[in-house]
Every structure is written in C-alpha cells, then in structure tokens.
Amino acid sequence: MRSPARNAVPAAAPAAAVEPLFDNQAVSSARALPLYMQLAQHLRQLIIGGAINDRDALPAERDLAERFRVSRVTVRKALQSLTDEGLLQQRQGAGTFVSAPPRVEQPLSVLTSFTEDMQSRGLTAGSVWLDRATGTASSDEALILGLSLGERVSRLRRIRLANGVPMAIEHCVVPSRFLPDPGAVSGSLYDVLRARGHIPHRALQRLSATSLTDDQARLLDTQPGSPALHIERRTFLPTGGMVELVRSSYRGDAYDFVVELQLSAPSIPSRHDSEAGS
Ligand code: GLP
C-alpha cells in the first residue's frame, strides 16, 4: 500500500535525485528470477515504500542499464511491467515518471486484509496458530493456483481473533516462490507479502452459507451446527499471477459482510427525462 506520506511531497525530484536510492546488488544473474523481474521488484519496492515519490522522474533507460549492469531490453521490460501495474507513466519524449495515485475510488469492493478490517473497526487483530508449514501443492491447489505438480507451497492455518474473540478459521495456501518461509508471518500475511514486493492487488471471493462442524465450533468457541459463512478468496498480484488461495469459515453471529449497491449510471434519470415526465 502506498504510504500516505508520499502525497505530502510537493515537488517532483529530477532523475539524478533518485539515483542514490538504487541498490547495485538488487539485480543479479546469480538469482533464478529473470533480470527484468528483479529490476521491476527493486523499483516497485522503492515506489511503494515511498522512497521514490509521486511524479519523480526515473533516469533514462541507458543510465538504468549501466547502473544495474543489464541490457536496455531488460530495463525496457521492467519499466513496461511497472507501467502496466500503474506505478509508472512513460511520456513520449519526456521520460518515465512515477504515477500520481489514482483518483478513482472503488467504493463497491475494496481488497483488505483481516488486520486492516479489524483496525478500521477499532479492534485489535490476533491469531491462534494451528499450523504453519511448507509442503507440496495438492492437485486441487496446483490446479487453482496454476502451479506445476510437485511445486512447493506454504500453508498457514489459524484462528483469527478480534479483541481476543475468535471470528474465523482461515486456511491459506501461498506458492513458496512468494512466501518461502511461513514462519515469517506472525501477524499480517499481507504485510509480509507487500514487504517482499508481492502486492495483493485483486481478489475473487465466493461466500456460501454453511454450519460449523464439532471441531470448527470448538475452535471458534461456539455451538456445533451454528451458522457460518464459508469464504474462498483467490487473490492476484498486479501481474495477474495468483498469490493466495484461502478457505475460511467465519462465525455467522460475529461477522457481517456489507456490500454497497449503487444505481447503475445509465439508470439514473437525466434532467431531460425528468423534465419530459413533468
Ligand atoms: C482476509 C482474507 C484472507 C487473507 C487475510 C490476510 O482474512 N480473507 O484471504 O489472507 O485477510 O489478512 P492478514 O494480512 O491480516 O493476515
């Protein structure tokens, strides 16, 4: 998530001012990740972490290539992928600039983490860990996450708490290439993913009614058979890859999912329509 502090910086810095922020070691052919992805990841972290500000100019392709000791094709691919993510703007003849934050808001659906959901309600998020392990993706997980058979995943199973009260049981599967060590997550998974440059960007969420099994009811400190919501979330990175598959059971008596509905634009009567009808 972009730091609010970024909006407070009024003047855009010239390309030379951002150069000292670059880490010469950030891109290396010794690593498995393609060079352009490594470069994109480094620049993304600087932008999202607020080190490079909105509207700042990036050095020319040639200078970036020299600085990171990669080809101009590699630089071009990295800049293009950040442009596709909306983090950069390439202006013909003028160069590459960090985009200003989008002005469009999404009141209908906002992708937030459990921790953020709780914080916005003035509650403290907590977790009771049931399991944190790595393993081989099952065929179901591999199919959904788009992994090859045998690929490794990190699995996080926990009870999510709000002010100490159990709200949900969550079982989350993340490909190991995004989260090699599930032990790195002690609080917010999304914070850990973001810090690693993997930004949860979009999600598909399916909700269905269910009732709690004996085991689930025990973990959630409620009665067996109580109503619950089964939620499956598939979360995607800006590049389109799926970063997590989460299946959770939320206590029906403790959680309301609220969706804002708006009249679709074409249905709003125009001035002309209302005048004609009067
Ligand atoms: C919600 C979502 C999960 C997601 C989690 C991350 O609970 N349903 O899909 O993994 O938020 O929350 P946090 O960053 O607090 O771990």
XYZ file of C-alpha atoms and ligand atoms in Angstrom:
294
model
C 0.000 0.000 0.000
C 1.334 3.400 -0.833
C 2.415 5.449 2.123
C 0.159 8.471 2.784
C 3.364 10.435 3.388
C 4.049 10.285 -0.320
C 1.173 12.646 -1.019
C 2.756 15.252 1.213
C 5.800 15.691 -1.014
C 5.029 18.630 -3.253
C 7.896 18.859 -5.735
C 8.914 16.134 -8.150
C 12.589 15.202 -7.963
C 14.710 15.089 -11.114
C 16.103 11.749 -12.258
C 19.520 12.376 -10.671
C 17.948 12.711 -7.218
C 16.586 9.162 -7.161
C 19.828 7.503 -8.330
C 21.405 7.222 -4.846
C 18.409 5.110 -3.790
C 19.292 2.337 -6.198
C 20.946 -0.782 -4.832
C 23.589 -2.023 -7.278
C 23.211 -5.545 -5.897
C 19.434 -5.681 -6.489
C 19.769 -7.359 -9.888
C 21.988 -10.377 -10.334
C 22.207 -13.185 -12.869
C 23.074 -15.494 -9.951
C 19.389 -15.459 -8.946
C 16.709 -17.583 -10.586
C 14.221 -14.763 -11.174
C 14.520 -13.169 -14.637
C 16.600 -9.968 -14.528
C 13.761 -7.708 -15.637
C 11.568 -9.050 -12.798
C 14.355 -8.421 -10.271
C 14.723 -4.863 -11.526
C 10.943 -4.327 -11.516
C 10.781 -5.699 -7.982
C 13.520 -3.337 -6.767
C 11.904 -0.271 -8.348
C 8.457 -1.359 -7.114
C 9.722 -1.589 -3.550
C 11.238 1.908 -3.784
C 7.981 3.330 -5.167
C 5.582 1.528 -2.858
C 7.799 2.032 0.179
C 7.701 5.776 -0.550
C 11.470 6.187 -1.185
C 10.690 7.435 -4.688
C 7.843 9.917 -4.692
C 4.873 10.549 -6.921
C 5.788 12.285 -10.163
C 9.563 11.812 -9.646
C 11.428 11.144 -12.870
C 13.413 7.940 -13.341
C 16.826 8.042 -15.037
C 16.933 7.309 -18.753
C 16.883 3.679 -19.897
C 20.559 3.893 -20.861
C 21.544 5.125 -17.361
C 19.445 2.462 -15.629
C 21.037 -0.218 -17.811
C 24.533 0.977 -16.851
C 23.665 1.358 -13.208
C 22.257 -2.187 -12.876
C 24.619 -3.710 -15.447
C 21.779 -5.111 -17.572
C 20.719 -4.624 -21.177
C 18.388 -1.841 -22.274
C 15.893 -4.542 -23.290
C 15.830 -5.734 -19.673
C 15.271 -2.182 -18.439
C 12.527 -1.622 -21.011
C 10.713 -4.816 -19.919
C 10.949 -3.865 -16.226
C 9.631 -0.347 -16.888
C 6.844 -1.730 -19.058
C 5.648 -4.134 -16.370
C 5.581 -1.315 -13.771
C 3.735 0.862 -16.285
C 1.194 -1.936 -16.759
C 0.755 -2.061 -12.976
C 0.018 1.673 -12.995
C 3.090 2.585 -10.931
C 4.929 4.372 -13.773
C 3.956 6.606 -16.651
C 6.046 6.756 -19.792
C 5.694 10.080 -21.584
C 6.828 10.288 -25.174
C 9.978 12.366 -25.416
C 9.929 13.333 -21.725
C 10.899 10.114 -19.939
C 9.493 7.839 -17.249
C 7.783 9.167 -14.148
C 6.242 7.700 -11.025
C 2.445 7.897 -11.420
C 0.381 10.072 -9.145
C -2.010 7.955 -7.030
C -5.183 7.185 -8.980
C -8.105 9.488 -8.222
C -10.673 6.771 -8.808
C -12.020 5.074 -5.694
C -13.673 1.668 -5.574
C -16.498 2.022 -3.114
C -18.113 -1.277 -4.141
C -15.257 -3.606 -3.441
C -12.054 -2.941 -1.583
C -9.400 -5.580 -1.075
C -8.339 -5.505 2.552
C -6.650 -7.874 4.941
C -8.177 -9.237 8.122
C -5.845 -6.987 10.133
C -6.983 -3.901 8.212
C -10.661 -4.920 8.538
C -10.287 -5.126 12.289
C -8.249 -1.929 12.594
C -10.876 0.018 10.658
C -13.430 -1.071 13.282
C -11.175 -0.089 16.177
C -10.492 -3.739 17.058
C -7.171 -5.492 17.534
C -6.490 -8.419 15.220
C -4.888 -11.534 16.649
C -4.160 -15.114 15.636
C -4.005 -18.532 17.246
C -1.779 -20.623 15.028
C -2.935 -24.145 14.174
C -0.279 -24.876 11.588
C 2.467 -23.115 9.641
C 4.271 -25.429 7.260
C 5.615 -25.945 3.778
C 4.638 -28.829 1.562
C 3.895 -29.950 -1.965
C 0.805 -28.486 -3.606
C -2.094 -30.964 -3.751
C -3.581 -31.477 -7.214
C -6.541 -29.241 -6.267
C -4.220 -26.466 -5.028
C -1.915 -26.800 -8.035
C -4.859 -26.566 -10.428
C -6.310 -23.464 -8.783
C -3.005 -21.687 -8.146
C -1.684 -22.528 -11.605
C 1.292 -24.487 -10.254
C 3.073 -27.480 -11.698
C 2.627 -30.742 -9.856
C 5.281 -31.025 -7.179
C 5.650 -27.260 -6.661
C 6.073 -26.143 -3.083
C 3.572 -24.099 -1.128
C 3.407 -22.505 2.297
C 0.326 -23.321 4.348
C -0.993 -21.118 7.146
C -3.830 -22.349 9.335
C -5.042 -20.154 12.112
C -7.940 -18.845 14.129
C -8.385 -15.128 13.501
C -9.298 -13.095 16.574
C -10.821 -9.661 17.103
C -10.000 -8.254 20.542
C -9.276 -11.844 21.573
C -12.635 -13.209 20.303
C -12.443 -15.989 17.669
C -14.003 -14.772 14.411
C -12.841 -17.171 11.732
C -10.757 -20.221 10.929
C -8.539 -19.490 7.974
C -6.578 -21.904 5.839
C -4.303 -20.086 3.438
C -2.050 -21.531 0.740
C 0.667 -19.378 -0.851
C 3.118 -20.610 -3.507
C 6.564 -20.878 -1.901
C 8.082 -18.594 -4.504
C 6.118 -15.754 -2.891
C 6.449 -16.939 0.704
C 9.268 -19.459 1.157
C 9.086 -19.381 4.965
C 5.603 -19.407 6.505
C 7.297 -18.741 9.862
C 7.907 -15.190 8.593
C 4.205 -14.466 9.162
C 3.444 -13.679 12.765
C 0.701 -11.073 12.254
C -0.482 -9.835 8.885
C 0.214 -12.060 5.888
C -0.476 -9.165 3.500
C 2.127 -7.002 5.266
C 4.714 -9.765 4.766
C 3.752 -10.230 1.104
C 3.864 -6.478 0.453
C 7.258 -6.187 2.142
C 8.502 -8.867 -0.255
C 7.171 -6.888 -3.220
C 4.166 -9.169 -3.855
C 1.217 -6.842 -3.611
C -2.253 -8.398 -3.217
C -3.992 -6.404 -5.919
C -7.318 -8.014 -6.800
C -9.311 -10.916 -5.421
C -12.261 -13.089 -6.308
C -14.250 -14.045 -3.261
C -17.032 -16.594 -3.057
C -19.285 -16.735 0.003
C -21.630 -19.578 0.848
C -23.726 -20.497 3.848
C -22.621 -23.404 5.982
C -22.800 -24.674 9.541
C -19.892 -25.385 11.861
C -18.657 -28.911 12.463
C -17.880 -30.002 16.031
C -14.185 -29.265 15.541
C -14.760 -25.880 13.971
C -17.247 -24.924 16.697
C -14.718 -25.874 19.370
C -12.019 -23.738 17.738
C -14.415 -20.820 17.375
C -15.739 -21.169 20.899
C -19.349 -21.628 19.814
C -22.009 -24.337 19.378
C -21.647 -27.180 16.840
C -24.058 -26.680 13.958
C -24.034 -22.865 14.358
C -24.458 -20.953 11.109
C -21.261 -19.798 9.442
C -20.013 -18.353 6.195
C -17.625 -20.340 4.098
C -15.424 -17.945 2.151
C -12.970 -18.781 -0.570
C -10.671 -15.986 -1.702
C -8.353 -16.161 -4.697
C -6.010 -13.210 -4.631
C -3.974 -11.958 -7.560
C -0.825 -9.875 -7.994
C -0.759 -6.846 -10.296
C 0.972 -9.083 -12.842
C -2.024 -11.439 -12.842
C -0.483 -14.423 -11.018
C -2.404 -15.880 -8.093
C -0.670 -15.237 -4.778
C -3.025 -16.973 -2.348
C -5.892 -19.398 -2.092
C -7.743 -19.024 1.170
C -10.609 -21.031 2.544
C -12.140 -19.782 5.735
C -15.118 -20.257 8.000
C -16.472 -17.122 9.628
C -18.811 -17.280 12.596
C -22.247 -16.285 11.365
C -23.068 -14.469 14.595
C -19.941 -12.376 14.610
C -19.416 -11.138 11.096
C -21.499 -9.081 8.669
C -20.352 -8.664 5.123
C -21.626 -5.356 3.847
C -21.839 -4.569 0.175
C -22.664 -1.102 -1.076
C -25.018 -1.105 -4.058
C -25.463 1.858 -6.364
C -27.856 2.635 -9.142
C -26.004 1.929 -12.366
C -25.205 5.124 -14.270
C -27.488 4.578 -17.298
C -30.496 4.083 -14.983
C -30.126 7.499 -13.330
C -32.863 9.642 -14.887
C -31.377 12.507 -16.881
C -32.625 16.074 -16.491
C -34.217 15.740 -19.883
C -36.157 12.597 -18.802
C -37.489 14.206 -15.633
C -38.474 17.379 -17.472
C -40.246 15.341 -20.120
C -42.177 13.454 -17.437
C -43.289 16.591 -15.540
C -8.599 -11.929 4.993
C -8.734 -12.724 3.728
C -7.589 -13.689 3.517
C -6.259 -13.004 3.688
C -6.224 -12.276 5.009
C -4.939 -11.523 5.179
O -8.853 -12.683 6.120
N -9.989 -13.461 3.709
O -7.659 -14.150 2.181
O -5.208 -13.959 3.656
O -7.292 -11.359 5.088
O -5.021 -10.887 6.419
P -3.753 -10.505 7.254
O -2.891 -9.668 6.359
O -4.290 -9.774 8.437
O -3.053 -11.787 7.611
